[in-house]
Amino acid sequence: MQDIFVSTLHERLSHWVDAFPESKIVADLSKIAKKFDGDTTDNNGLMFWLHVNEENPSRISATVINIISQFKSAKIVVLANTPNQADCFAALSVGAVGYAHAYSPAAMLNEIKTVIGHGGLWLGQELLQRLIETSTKLAGNQPAYVDGLLVQLTSRERDVAVEVAKGLSNKEVARVLNITERTVKAHLAATFERLGAKDRLQLALMLNKR
């Protein structure tokens, strides 16, 4: 999947390069569109990282819509210098599949791409926690259903899954369980695969009991 950073910056930030050495940076989307000679169907392999700096939600939405209109199958992640919930909701509501801080470390950018590549969404930690809290209050699964999911996991995977389902970050889970973040990430990846969860929000909804 080709990574393209859409930014007014002249060069990619160092952690963008560390995450995706072969990525490109452009300020003018028309230069990319010309590459396809008007054919916007052959772009399943494109992932746009839209860099925004204190822009209002309507401008972010317009840019996301513009990208989707030209590259219908491409994935879009908004990278904000100053993330906020209004911009996040605005971007996701018009088709973006991720929202994160523009200065997220390379490891996180790669994790974002992995989650999105599996069909999931990526939200900021604060927003994710609020969505989990709201969603779990509105509905829940039968205990037998949740127990049936948990029994498919190893004891450590269950421990990690339960904490993640509360909305905790990998760092917080590592601290609670006294394990490394790398171990948390490994258990979480195995859990996603076993249970068929696409992202942390879906996992939280699956493990929410009535």
GROMACS .gro file of C-alpha atoms in nm:
model
  210
    1MET     CA    1   0.000   0.000   0.000
    2GLN     CA    2   0.150   0.332  -0.112
    3ASP     CA    3   0.160   0.599   0.158
    4ILE     CA    4   0.105   0.959   0.051
    5PHE     CA    5   0.130   1.250   0.294
    6VAL     CA    6  -0.082   1.548   0.194
    7SER     CA    7   0.080   1.848   0.359
    8THR     CA    8   0.199   2.203   0.298
    9LEU     CA    9   0.533   2.102   0.449
   10HIS     CA   10   0.820   2.087   0.203
   11GLU     CA   11   0.954   1.764   0.351
   12ARG     CA   12   0.817   1.471   0.547
   13LEU     CA   13   0.859   1.478   0.924
   14SER     CA   14   1.130   1.241   1.049
   15HIS     CA   15   0.887   0.995   1.210
   16TRP     CA   16   0.682   0.982   0.888
   17VAL     CA   17   0.998   0.879   0.707
   18ASP     CA   18   1.087   0.627   0.978
   19ALA     CA   19   0.742   0.469   0.951
   20PHE     CA   20   0.718   0.470   0.570
   21PRO     CA   21   1.055   0.527   0.399
   22GLU     CA   22   0.902   0.488   0.052
   23SER     CA   23   0.619   0.735   0.113
   24LYS     CA   24   0.562   1.054  -0.087
   25ILE     CA   25   0.458   1.403   0.017
   26VAL     CA   26   0.239   1.632  -0.195
   27ALA     CA   27   0.056   1.960  -0.149
   28ASP     CA   28  -0.143   1.940  -0.470
   29LEU     CA   29  -0.372   1.638  -0.512
   30SER     CA   30  -0.404   1.702  -0.884
   31LYS     CA   31  -0.046   1.583  -0.930
   32ILE     CA   32  -0.147   1.243  -0.800
   33ALA     CA   33  -0.468   1.236  -1.001
   34LYS     CA   34  -0.269   1.288  -1.323
   35LYS     CA   35  -0.074   0.973  -1.243
   36PHE     CA   36  -0.395   0.775  -1.290
   37ASP     CA   37  -0.498   0.960  -1.606
   38GLY     CA   38  -0.848   1.006  -1.473
   39ASP     CA   39  -0.887   0.643  -1.369
   40THR     CA   40  -0.985   0.662  -1.002
   41THR     CA   41  -1.077   0.294  -0.967
   42ASP     CA   42  -0.727   0.148  -0.954
   43ASN     CA   43  -0.626   0.295  -0.620
   44ASN     CA   44  -0.692   0.026  -0.361
   45GLY     CA   45  -0.325   0.050  -0.271
   46LEU     CA   46  -0.329   0.420  -0.181
   47MET     CA   47  -0.331   0.546   0.176
   48PHE     CA   48  -0.350   0.920   0.231
   49TRP     CA   49  -0.220   1.078   0.550
   50LEU     CA   50  -0.387   1.419   0.556
   51HIS     CA   51  -0.184   1.664   0.765
   52VAL     CA   52  -0.392   1.950   0.909
   53ASN     CA   53  -0.287   2.241   1.128
   54GLU     CA   54  -0.564   2.415   1.323
   55GLU     CA   55  -0.806   2.403   1.034
   56ASN     CA   56  -1.179   2.419   1.097
   57PRO     CA   57  -1.385   2.099   1.066
   58SER     CA   58  -1.557   2.212   0.746
   59ARG     CA   59  -1.223   2.253   0.566
   60ILE     CA   60  -1.103   1.914   0.686
   61SER     CA   61  -1.430   1.756   0.569
   62ALA     CA   62  -1.403   1.925   0.231
   63THR     CA   63  -1.049   1.796   0.181
   64VAL     CA   64  -1.145   1.440   0.279
   65ILE     CA   65  -1.442   1.455   0.041
   66ASN     CA   66  -1.215   1.585  -0.236
   67ILE     CA   67  -0.970   1.298  -0.191
   68ILE     CA   68  -1.250   1.039  -0.188
   69SER     CA   69  -1.404   1.190  -0.501
   70GLN     CA   70  -1.078   1.138  -0.688
   71PHE     CA   71  -0.958   0.816  -0.526
   72LYS     CA   72  -1.269   0.620  -0.429
   73SER     CA   73  -1.098   0.312  -0.287
   74ALA     CA   74  -0.817   0.490  -0.104
   75LYS     CA   75  -0.790   0.505   0.277
   76ILE     CA   76  -0.759   0.841   0.455
   77VAL     CA   77  -0.609   0.914   0.795
   78VAL     CA   78  -0.615   1.268   0.932
   79LEU     CA   79  -0.300   1.376   1.117
   80ALA     CA   80  -0.367   1.684   1.330
   81ASN     CA   81  -0.115   1.911   1.499
   82THR     CA   82  -0.377   1.988   1.764
   83PRO     CA   83  -0.627   1.699   1.773
   84ASN     CA   84  -0.980   1.763   1.896
   85GLN     CA   85  -1.305   1.571   1.899
   86ALA     CA   86  -1.496   1.804   1.667
   87ASP     CA   87  -1.242   1.762   1.388
   88CYS     CA   88  -1.225   1.388   1.447
   89PHE     CA   89  -1.601   1.342   1.416
   90ALA     CA   90  -1.608   1.571   1.113
   91ALA     CA   91  -1.340   1.370   0.935
   92LEU     CA   92  -1.486   1.028   1.017
   93SER     CA   93  -1.838   1.135   0.920
   94VAL     CA   94  -1.732   1.204   0.561
   95GLY     CA   95  -1.519   0.895   0.508
   96ALA     CA   96  -1.184   0.916   0.687
   97VAL     CA   97  -1.089   0.590   0.861
   98GLY     CA   98  -0.842   0.727   1.112
   99TYR     CA   99  -0.754   1.033   1.319
  100ALA     CA  100  -0.431   1.080   1.511
  101HIS     CA  101  -0.171   1.330   1.626
  102ALA     CA  102   0.059   1.449   1.348
  103TYR     CA  103   0.360   1.381   1.570
  104SER     CA  104   0.267   1.024   1.655
  105PRO     CA  105   0.579   0.803   1.667
  106ALA     CA  106   0.663   0.577   1.376
  107ALA     CA  107   0.557   0.263   1.565
  108MET     CA  108   0.210   0.406   1.619
  109LEU     CA  109   0.176   0.509   1.255
  110ASN     CA  110   0.255   0.151   1.155
  111GLU     CA  111   0.001   0.023   1.405
  112ILE     CA  112  -0.260   0.260   1.264
  113LYS     CA  113  -0.194   0.129   0.915
  114THR     CA  114  -0.222  -0.232   1.035
  115VAL     CA  115  -0.557  -0.170   1.205
  116ILE     CA  116  -0.697   0.011   0.902
  117GLY     CA  117  -0.559  -0.255   0.670
  118HIS     CA  118  -0.773  -0.508   0.857
  119GLY     CA  119  -1.084  -0.295   0.810
  120GLY     CA  120  -1.081  -0.117   1.146
  121LEU     CA  121  -1.097   0.248   1.247
  122TRP     CA  122  -0.835   0.440   1.441
  123LEU     CA  123  -0.943   0.706   1.691
  124GLY     CA  124  -0.756   0.910   1.946
  125GLN     CA  125  -0.734   0.748   2.289
  126GLU     CA  126  -0.960   1.001   2.464
  127LEU     CA  127  -1.232   0.976   2.202
  128LEU     CA  128  -1.206   0.597   2.196
  129GLN     CA  129  -1.257   0.580   2.572
  130ARG     CA  130  -1.564   0.804   2.553
  131LEU     CA  131  -1.715   0.597   2.273
  132ILE     CA  132  -1.655   0.277   2.467
  133GLU     CA  133  -1.811   0.423   2.782
  134THR     CA  134  -2.117   0.548   2.592
  135SER     CA  135  -2.163   0.233   2.384
  136THR     CA  136  -2.133  -0.007   2.675
  137LYS     CA  137  -2.398   0.186   2.867
  138LEU     CA  138  -2.646   0.168   2.583
  139ALA     CA  139  -2.628  -0.203   2.506
  140GLY     CA  140  -2.466  -0.525   2.615
  141ASN     CA  141  -2.430  -0.892   2.528
  142GLN     CA  142  -2.558  -1.195   2.712
  143PRO     CA  143  -2.297  -1.317   2.965
  144ALA     CA  144  -2.291  -1.659   2.800
  145TYR     CA  145  -2.193  -1.498   2.467
  146VAL     CA  146  -1.906  -1.300   2.623
  147ASP     CA  147  -1.786  -1.604   2.820
  148GLY     CA  148  -1.788  -1.801   2.496
  149LEU     CA  149  -1.552  -1.545   2.342
  150LEU     CA  150  -1.320  -1.527   2.640
  151VAL     CA  151  -1.282  -1.904   2.661
  152GLN     CA  152  -1.118  -1.893   2.315
  153LEU     CA  153  -0.831  -1.689   2.458
  154THR     CA  154  -0.534  -1.781   2.672
  155SER     CA  155  -0.541  -1.654   3.029
  156ARG     CA  156  -0.303  -1.367   2.947
  157GLU     CA  157  -0.492  -1.276   2.632
  158ARG     CA  158  -0.810  -1.260   2.841
  159ASP     CA  159  -0.642  -1.030   3.091
  160VAL     CA  160  -0.530  -0.796   2.814
  161ALA     CA  161  -0.863  -0.808   2.630
  162VAL     CA  162  -1.063  -0.722   2.940
  163GLU     CA  163  -0.847  -0.418   3.016
  164VAL     CA  164  -0.849  -0.299   2.654
  165ALA     CA  165  -1.228  -0.335   2.652
  166LYS     CA  166  -1.237  -0.080   2.935
  167GLY     CA  167  -1.075   0.172   2.703
  168LEU     CA  168  -0.721   0.150   2.840
  169SER     CA  169  -0.423   0.222   2.614
  170ASN     CA  170  -0.146  -0.033   2.563
  171LYS     CA  171   0.075   0.159   2.804
  172GLU     CA  172  -0.198   0.159   3.071
  173VAL     CA  173  -0.266  -0.212   3.024
  174ALA     CA  174   0.105  -0.287   3.054
  175ARG     CA  175   0.119  -0.096   3.381
  176VAL     CA  176  -0.191  -0.267   3.524
  177LEU     CA  177  -0.074  -0.618   3.431
  178ASN     CA  178   0.296  -0.552   3.495
  179ILE     CA  179   0.404  -0.659   3.147
  180THR     CA  180   0.570  -0.477   2.857
  181GLU     CA  181   0.382  -0.279   2.592
  182ARG     CA  182   0.526  -0.515   2.330
  183THR     CA  183   0.368  -0.810   2.512
  184VAL     CA  184   0.035  -0.627   2.531
  185LYS     CA  185   0.050  -0.558   2.158
  186ALA     CA  186   0.127  -0.923   2.080
  187HIS     CA  187  -0.160  -1.052   2.295
  188LEU     CA  188  -0.397  -0.796   2.147
  189ALA     CA  189  -0.304  -0.891   1.791
  190ALA     CA  190  -0.369  -1.259   1.873
  191THR     CA  191  -0.702  -1.166   2.033
  192PHE     CA  192  -0.815  -0.968   1.729
  193GLU     CA  193  -0.734  -1.265   1.507
  194ARG     CA  194  -0.905  -1.523   1.728
  195LEU     CA  195  -1.223  -1.324   1.784
  196GLY     CA  196  -1.240  -1.153   1.445
  197ALA     CA  197  -1.237  -0.803   1.595
  198LYS     CA  198  -1.123  -0.528   1.360
  199ASP     CA  199  -1.027  -0.271   1.622
  200ARG     CA  200  -1.037  -0.184   1.993
  201LEU     CA  201  -1.388  -0.039   1.981
  202GLN     CA  202  -1.533  -0.353   1.823
  203LEU     CA  203  -1.352  -0.567   2.082
  204ALA     CA  204  -1.501  -0.355   2.363
  205LEU     CA  205  -1.851  -0.397   2.220
  206MET     CA  206  -1.803  -0.773   2.181
  207LEU     CA  207  -1.693  -0.814   2.543
  208ASN     CA  208  -1.954  -0.583   2.696
  209LYS     CA  209  -2.197  -0.775   2.920
  210ARG     CA  210  -2.551  -0.680   3.017
   0.00000   0.00000   0.00000
